[in-house]
mmCIF file with all atom_site columns, C-alpha atoms in Angstrom:
data_model
loop_
_atom_site.group_PDB
_atom_site.id
_atom_site.type_symbol
_atom_site.label_atom_id
_atom_site.label_alt_id
_atom_site.label_comp_id
_atom_site.label_asym_id
_atom_site.label_entity_id
_atom_site.label_seq_id
_atom_site.pdbx_PDB_ins_code
_atom_site.Cartn_x
_atom_site.Cartn_y
_atom_site.Cartn_z
_atom_site.occupancy
_atom_site.B_iso_or_equiv
_atom_site.pdbx_formal_charge
_atom_site.auth_seq_id
_atom_site.auth_comp_id
_atom_site.auth_asym_id
_atom_site.auth_atom_id
_atom_site.pdbx_PDB_model_num
ATOM 1   C CA . MET A 1 1   ? 146.269 58.957 48.282 1.00 0.00 ? 1   MET A CA 1
ATOM 2   C CA . ASP A 1 2   ? 149.484 58.205 50.519 1.00 0.00 ? 2   ASP A CA 1
ATOM 3   C CA . ALA A 1 3   ? 149.231 56.892 54.336 1.00 0.00 ? 3   ALA A CA 1
ATOM 4   C CA . GLU A 1 4   ? 149.055 59.906 55.482 1.00 0.00 ? 4   GLU A CA 1
ATOM 5   C CA . ASP A 1 5   ? 146.534 61.415 53.479 1.00 0.00 ? 5   ASP A CA 1
ATOM 6   C CA . GLY A 1 6   ? 144.770 58.654 55.366 1.00 0.00 ? 6   GLY A CA 1
ATOM 7   C CA . ASN A 1 7   ? 145.144 58.417 58.445 1.00 0.00 ? 7   ASN A CA 1
ATOM 8   C CA . ARG A 1 8   ? 144.252 61.992 58.416 1.00 0.00 ? 8   ARG A CA 1
ATOM 9   C CA . LEU A 1 9   ? 140.880 61.302 57.034 1.00 0.00 ? 9   LEU A CA 1
ATOM 10  C CA . ASP A 1 10  ? 140.516 58.109 59.229 1.00 0.00 ? 10  ASP A CA 1
ATOM 11  C CA . THR A 1 11  ? 141.044 60.825 62.342 1.00 0.00 ? 11  THR A CA 1
ATOM 12  C CA . TRP A 1 12  ? 138.787 63.662 60.991 1.00 0.00 ? 12  TRP A CA 1
ATOM 13  C CA . ALA A 1 13  ? 136.298 61.363 60.601 1.00 0.00 ? 13  ALA A CA 1
ATOM 14  C CA . ASN A 1 14  ? 136.274 59.960 64.571 1.00 0.00 ? 14  ASN A CA 1
ATOM 15  C CA . ASP A 1 15  ? 136.747 63.235 65.474 1.00 0.00 ? 15  ASP A CA 1
ATOM 16  C CA . MET A 1 16  ? 133.721 64.309 63.661 1.00 0.00 ? 16  MET A CA 1
ATOM 17  C CA . GLU A 1 17  ? 131.306 61.245 65.006 1.00 0.00 ? 17  GLU A CA 1
ATOM 18  C CA . GLY A 1 18  ? 132.300 61.382 69.057 1.00 0.00 ? 18  GLY A CA 1
ATOM 19  C CA . ILE A 1 19  ? 131.378 64.747 68.901 1.00 0.00 ? 19  ILE A CA 1
ATOM 20  C CA . ASP A 1 20  ? 128.066 64.043 66.919 1.00 0.00 ? 20  ASP A CA 1
ATOM 21  C CA . SER A 1 21  ? 127.551 61.829 69.359 1.00 0.00 ? 21  SER A CA 1
ATOM 22  C CA . ARG A 1 22  ? 127.804 64.457 72.159 1.00 0.00 ? 22  ARG A CA 1
ATOM 23  C CA . ASP A 1 23  ? 125.527 66.181 70.081 1.00 0.00 ? 23  ASP A CA 1
ATOM 24  C CA . ILE A 1 24  ? 128.200 69.368 69.256 1.00 0.00 ? 24  ILE A CA 1
ATOM 25  C CA . MET A 1 25  ? 126.153 69.827 65.149 1.00 0.00 ? 25  MET A CA 1
ATOM 26  C CA . SER A 1 26  ? 128.115 73.288 65.262 1.00 0.00 ? 26  SER A CA 1
ATOM 27  C CA . MET A 1 27  ? 131.553 71.652 65.756 1.00 0.00 ? 27  MET A CA 1
ATOM 28  C CA . VAL A 1 28  ? 130.818 68.255 63.402 1.00 0.00 ? 28  VAL A CA 1
ATOM 29  C CA . GLY A 1 29  ? 129.632 71.032 60.968 1.00 0.00 ? 29  GLY A CA 1
ATOM 30  C CA . ALA A 1 30  ? 132.747 72.875 61.399 1.00 0.00 ? 30  ALA A CA 1
ATOM 31  C CA . VAL A 1 31  ? 135.338 69.567 60.916 1.00 0.00 ? 31  VAL A CA 1
ATOM 32  C CA . LEU A 1 32  ? 132.763 68.199 57.602 1.00 0.00 ? 32  LEU A CA 1
ATOM 33  C CA . ALA A 1 33  ? 133.144 71.684 56.132 1.00 0.00 ? 33  ALA A CA 1
ATOM 34  C CA . TYR A 1 34  ? 137.026 71.672 56.549 1.00 0.00 ? 34  TYR A CA 1
ATOM 35  C CA . ARG A 1 35  ? 137.075 67.799 56.003 1.00 0.00 ? 35  ARG A CA 1
ATOM 36  C CA . LEU A 1 36  ? 135.499 68.973 52.043 1.00 0.00 ? 36  LEU A CA 1
ATOM 37  C CA . GLU A 1 37  ? 137.925 71.420 51.385 1.00 0.00 ? 37  GLU A CA 1
ATOM 38  C CA . VAL A 1 38  ? 140.257 69.038 51.303 1.00 0.00 ? 38  VAL A CA 1
ATOM 39  C CA . TYR A 1 39  ? 138.854 65.932 49.647 1.00 0.00 ? 39  TYR A CA 1
ATOM 40  C CA . SER A 1 40  ? 136.076 67.597 47.863 1.00 0.00 ? 40  SER A CA 1
ATOM 41  C CA . ASP A 1 41  ? 136.138 64.935 45.849 1.00 0.00 ? 41  ASP A CA 1
ATOM 42  C CA . ARG A 1 42  ? 134.513 62.048 48.347 1.00 0.00 ? 42  ARG A CA 1
ATOM 43  C CA . LYS A 1 43  ? 131.244 61.028 47.973 1.00 0.00 ? 43  LYS A CA 1
ATOM 44  C CA . SER A 1 44  ? 130.836 59.999 51.175 1.00 0.00 ? 44  SER A CA 1
ATOM 45  C CA . LEU A 1 45  ? 131.512 63.120 52.978 1.00 0.00 ? 45  LEU A CA 1
ATOM 46  C CA . TRP A 1 46  ? 129.030 64.471 50.688 1.00 0.00 ? 46  TRP A CA 1
ATOM 47  C CA . ARG A 1 47  ? 126.741 62.761 52.174 1.00 0.00 ? 47  ARG A CA 1
ATOM 48  C CA . ARG A 1 48  ? 127.075 63.198 54.995 1.00 0.00 ? 48  ARG A CA 1
ATOM 49  C CA . ALA A 1 49  ? 126.785 66.740 54.801 1.00 0.00 ? 49  ALA A CA 1
ATOM 50  C CA . ALA A 1 50  ? 123.086 66.386 53.092 1.00 0.00 ? 50  ALA A CA 1
ATOM 51  C CA . GLU A 1 51  ? 122.322 64.140 55.853 1.00 0.00 ? 51  GLU A CA 1
ATOM 52  C CA . LEU A 1 52  ? 122.835 66.969 58.525 1.00 0.00 ? 52  LEU A CA 1
ATOM 53  C CA . GLY A 1 53  ? 122.932 70.021 56.665 1.00 0.00 ? 53  GLY A CA 1
ATOM 54  C CA . LYS A 1 54  ? 120.362 72.853 56.959 1.00 0.00 ? 54  LYS A CA 1
ATOM 55  C CA . SER A 1 55  ? 120.075 73.775 53.552 1.00 0.00 ? 55  SER A CA 1
ATOM 56  C CA . LEU A 1 56  ? 120.053 70.440 51.448 1.00 0.00 ? 56  LEU A CA 1
ATOM 57  C CA . ASP A 1 57  ? 119.762 71.671 47.959 1.00 0.00 ? 57  ASP A CA 1
ATOM 58  C CA . ALA A 1 58  ? 122.528 73.920 48.633 1.00 0.00 ? 58  ALA A CA 1
ATOM 59  C CA . ILE A 1 59  ? 124.962 71.236 50.027 1.00 0.00 ? 59  ILE A CA 1
ATOM 60  C CA . LEU A 1 60  ? 123.918 68.624 46.926 1.00 0.00 ? 60  LEU A CA 1
ATOM 61  C CA . THR A 1 61  ? 124.504 71.172 44.226 1.00 0.00 ? 61  THR A CA 1
ATOM 62  C CA . ARG A 1 62  ? 128.024 71.728 45.341 1.00 0.00 ? 62  ARG A CA 1
ATOM 63  C CA . ALA A 1 63  ? 128.887 67.753 45.882 1.00 0.00 ? 63  ALA A CA 1
ATOM 64  C CA . ILE A 1 64  ? 127.867 66.615 42.221 1.00 0.00 ? 64  ILE A CA 1
ATOM 65  C CA . TYR A 1 65  ? 129.574 69.652 40.827 1.00 0.00 ? 65  TYR A CA 1
ATOM 66  C CA . HIS A 1 66  ? 132.356 67.392 42.993 1.00 0.00 ? 66  HIS A CA 1
ATOM 67  C CA . CYS A 1 67  ? 131.155 63.976 42.392 1.00 0.00 ? 67  CYS A CA 1
ATOM 68  C CA . PRO A 1 68  ? 129.796 63.794 39.091 1.00 0.00 ? 68  PRO A CA 1
ATOM 69  C CA . GLN A 1 69  ? 129.112 60.436 38.753 1.00 0.00 ? 69  GLN A CA 1
ATOM 70  C CA . ALA A 1 70  ? 128.171 59.327 42.169 1.00 0.00 ? 70  ALA A CA 1
ATOM 71  C CA . GLU A 1 71  ? 124.724 58.581 41.715 1.00 0.00 ? 71  GLU A CA 1
ATOM 72  C CA . VAL A 1 72  ? 123.259 58.090 44.940 1.00 0.00 ? 72  VAL A CA 1
ATOM 73  C CA . LEU A 1 73  ? 123.922 61.886 45.203 1.00 0.00 ? 73  LEU A CA 1
ATOM 74  C CA . TRP A 1 74  ? 121.650 62.536 42.106 1.00 0.00 ? 74  TRP A CA 1
ATOM 75  C CA . SER A 1 75  ? 118.582 60.381 43.650 1.00 0.00 ? 75  SER A CA 1
ATOM 76  C CA . MET A 1 76  ? 119.112 62.726 46.831 1.00 0.00 ? 76  MET A CA 1
ATOM 77  C CA . SER A 1 77  ? 119.210 66.396 44.993 1.00 0.00 ? 77  SER A CA 1
ATOM 78  C CA . VAL A 1 78  ? 116.175 64.898 42.653 1.00 0.00 ? 78  VAL A CA 1
ATOM 79  C CA . LYS A 1 79  ? 114.091 63.795 45.917 1.00 0.00 ? 79  LYS A CA 1
ATOM 80  C CA . GLU A 1 80  ? 115.121 67.256 47.964 1.00 0.00 ? 80  GLU A CA 1
ATOM 81  C CA . LYS A 1 81  ? 113.673 69.294 44.339 1.00 0.00 ? 81  LYS A CA 1
ATOM 82  C CA . LEU A 1 82  ? 110.365 67.547 44.011 1.00 0.00 ? 82  LEU A CA 1
ATOM 83  C CA . GLU A 1 83  ? 109.743 68.597 47.315 1.00 0.00 ? 83  GLU A CA 1
ATOM 84  C CA . GLY A 1 84  ? 109.862 72.549 46.631 1.00 0.00 ? 84  GLY A CA 1
ATOM 85  C CA . ASN A 1 85  ? 110.679 72.789 43.216 1.00 0.00 ? 85  ASN A CA 1
ATOM 86  C CA . VAL A 1 86  ? 109.090 70.385 41.097 1.00 0.00 ? 86  VAL A CA 1
ATOM 87  C CA . LEU A 1 87  ? 110.881 71.843 37.574 1.00 0.00 ? 87  LEU A CA 1
ATOM 88  C CA . ALA A 1 88  ? 114.598 72.046 38.692 1.00 0.00 ? 88  ALA A CA 1
ATOM 89  C CA . ALA A 1 89  ? 113.632 68.278 39.751 1.00 0.00 ? 89  ALA A CA 1
ATOM 90  C CA . CYS A 1 90  ? 112.798 67.234 36.082 1.00 0.00 ? 90  CYS A CA 1
ATOM 91  C CA . GLU A 1 91  ? 115.883 68.919 35.229 1.00 0.00 ? 91  GLU A CA 1
ATOM 92  C CA . ALA A 1 92  ? 117.867 67.373 37.705 1.00 0.00 ? 92  ALA A CA 1
ATOM 93  C CA . PRO A 1 93  ? 117.922 63.817 35.905 1.00 0.00 ? 93  PRO A CA 1
ATOM 94  C CA . GLY A 1 94  ? 119.424 65.665 32.187 1.00 0.00 ? 94  GLY A CA 1
ATOM 95  C CA . ARG A 1 95  ? 122.392 67.200 33.260 1.00 0.00 ? 95  ARG A CA 1
ATOM 96  C CA . ALA A 1 96  ? 122.641 63.190 35.962 1.00 0.00 ? 96  ALA A CA 1
ATOM 97  C CA . LEU A 1 97  ? 122.924 61.599 32.584 1.00 0.00 ? 97  LEU A CA 1
ATOM 98  C CA . ILE A 1 98  ? 125.216 63.217 31.380 1.00 0.00 ? 98  ILE A CA 1
ATOM 99  C CA . ALA A 1 99  ? 127.940 63.044 33.426 1.00 0.00 ? 99  ALA A CA 1
ATOM 100 C CA . ASN A 1 100 ? 126.093 59.707 33.791 1.00 0.00 ? 100 ASN A CA 1
ATOM 101 C CA . LEU A 1 101 ? 125.508 58.238 30.046 1.00 0.00 ? 101 LEU A CA 1
ATOM 102 C CA . GLU A 1 102 ? 125.360 54.344 31.109 1.00 0.00 ? 102 GLU A CA 1
ATOM 103 C CA . SER A 1 103 ? 123.789 54.759 34.109 1.00 0.00 ? 103 SER A CA 1
ATOM 104 C CA . GLU A 1 104 ? 120.508 52.278 34.183 1.00 0.00 ? 104 GLU A CA 1
ATOM 105 C CA . GLN A 1 105 ? 119.443 53.954 37.710 1.00 0.00 ? 105 GLN A CA 1
ATOM 106 C CA . ILE A 1 106 ? 119.297 57.643 36.679 1.00 0.00 ? 106 ILE A CA 1
ATOM 107 C CA . TRP A 1 107 ? 117.753 56.496 33.503 1.00 0.00 ? 107 TRP A CA 1
ATOM 108 C CA . LEU A 1 108 ? 114.692 55.099 34.930 1.00 0.00 ? 108 LEU A CA 1
ATOM 109 C CA . ALA A 1 109 ? 115.168 57.931 37.538 1.00 0.00 ? 109 ALA A CA 1
ATOM 110 C CA . ALA A 1 110 ? 114.345 59.596 34.475 1.00 0.00 ? 110 ALA A CA 1
ATOM 111 C CA . ALA A 1 111 ? 111.947 58.534 33.071 1.00 0.00 ? 111 ALA A CA 1
ATOM 112 C CA . ARG A 1 112 ? 109.497 57.144 35.801 1.00 0.00 ? 112 ARG A CA 1
ATOM 113 C CA . LEU A 1 113 ? 109.938 61.321 37.349 1.00 0.00 ? 113 LEU A CA 1
ATOM 114 C CA . GLU A 1 114 ? 108.508 62.190 33.138 1.00 0.00 ? 114 GLU A CA 1
ATOM 115 C CA . ALA A 1 115 ? 106.097 59.231 33.785 1.00 0.00 ? 115 ALA A CA 1
ATOM 116 C CA . GLY A 1 116 ? 104.988 61.217 37.327 1.00 0.00 ? 116 GLY A CA 1
ATOM 117 C CA . ASN A 1 117 ? 104.879 64.065 36.306 1.00 0.00 ? 117 ASN A CA 1
ATOM 118 C CA . GLY A 1 118 ? 102.155 63.232 33.135 1.00 0.00 ? 118 GLY A CA 1
ATOM 119 C CA . LYS A 1 119 ? 104.621 62.790 29.873 1.00 0.00 ? 119 LYS A CA 1
ATOM 120 C CA . PRO A 1 120 ? 104.381 59.355 29.317 1.00 0.00 ? 120 PRO A CA 1
ATOM 121 C CA . LYS A 1 121 ? 105.818 59.369 25.690 1.00 0.00 ? 121 LYS A CA 1
ATOM 122 C CA . VAL A 1 122 ? 108.663 61.090 27.089 1.00 0.00 ? 122 VAL A CA 1
ATOM 123 C CA . ALA A 1 123 ? 109.455 58.835 29.550 1.00 0.00 ? 123 ALA A CA 1
ATOM 124 C CA . GLN A 1 124 ? 108.948 55.445 26.748 1.00 0.00 ? 124 GLN A CA 1
ATOM 125 C CA . LEU A 1 125 ? 111.026 58.386 24.755 1.00 0.00 ? 125 LEU A CA 1
ATOM 126 C CA . LEU A 1 126 ? 114.024 58.203 27.896 1.00 0.00 ? 126 LEU A CA 1
ATOM 127 C CA . MET A 1 127 ? 113.743 53.995 27.616 1.00 0.00 ? 127 MET A CA 1
ATOM 128 C CA . GLN A 1 128 ? 113.802 53.807 24.151 1.00 0.00 ? 128 GLN A CA 1
ATOM 129 C CA . ALA A 1 129 ? 117.033 55.925 24.633 1.00 0.00 ? 129 ALA A CA 1
ATOM 130 C CA . ARG A 1 130 ? 118.601 54.196 27.586 1.00 0.00 ? 130 ARG A CA 1
ATOM 131 C CA . THR A 1 131 ? 118.870 50.557 25.195 1.00 0.00 ? 131 THR A CA 1
ATOM 132 C CA . VAL A 1 132 ? 120.629 52.584 22.305 1.00 0.00 ? 132 VAL A CA 1
ATOM 133 C CA . VAL A 1 133 ? 123.604 53.663 25.757 1.00 0.00 ? 133 VAL A CA 1
ATOM 134 C CA . ASP A 1 134 ? 123.137 49.928 26.220 1.00 0.00 ? 134 ASP A CA 1
ATOM 135 C CA . THR A 1 135 ? 122.672 49.471 29.813 1.00 0.00 ? 135 THR A CA 1
ATOM 136 C CA . GLU A 1 136 ? 119.961 46.725 30.261 1.00 0.00 ? 136 GLU A CA 1
#
């Protein structure tokens, strides 16, 4: 990223924060949407969009598409899915592991999710697999 892009990103961030403090959410959304078009690989922008978003699941789905290594976005996605669709929540860690094979956080989250859904044998296998990819 060159200096001009950095300045533009900072200016938009400052503009958005100023707008947010005046509670003009539609304008915040428009500025954020444009920033996401220009900087779709920025996990901090996707996280902010998820915090502000009305359709959180849709925003997080787009976010992890553009930032597949962002563990925090995967975690937010699983938590959001758990509130509505447990089956979809159980599928998310598998997709997260494909993008983050060496992420201990995701291996542990997947094991906890399976154990919490009454699948202790699957959780145990995930913990064993975690040692194979050396995330300990």
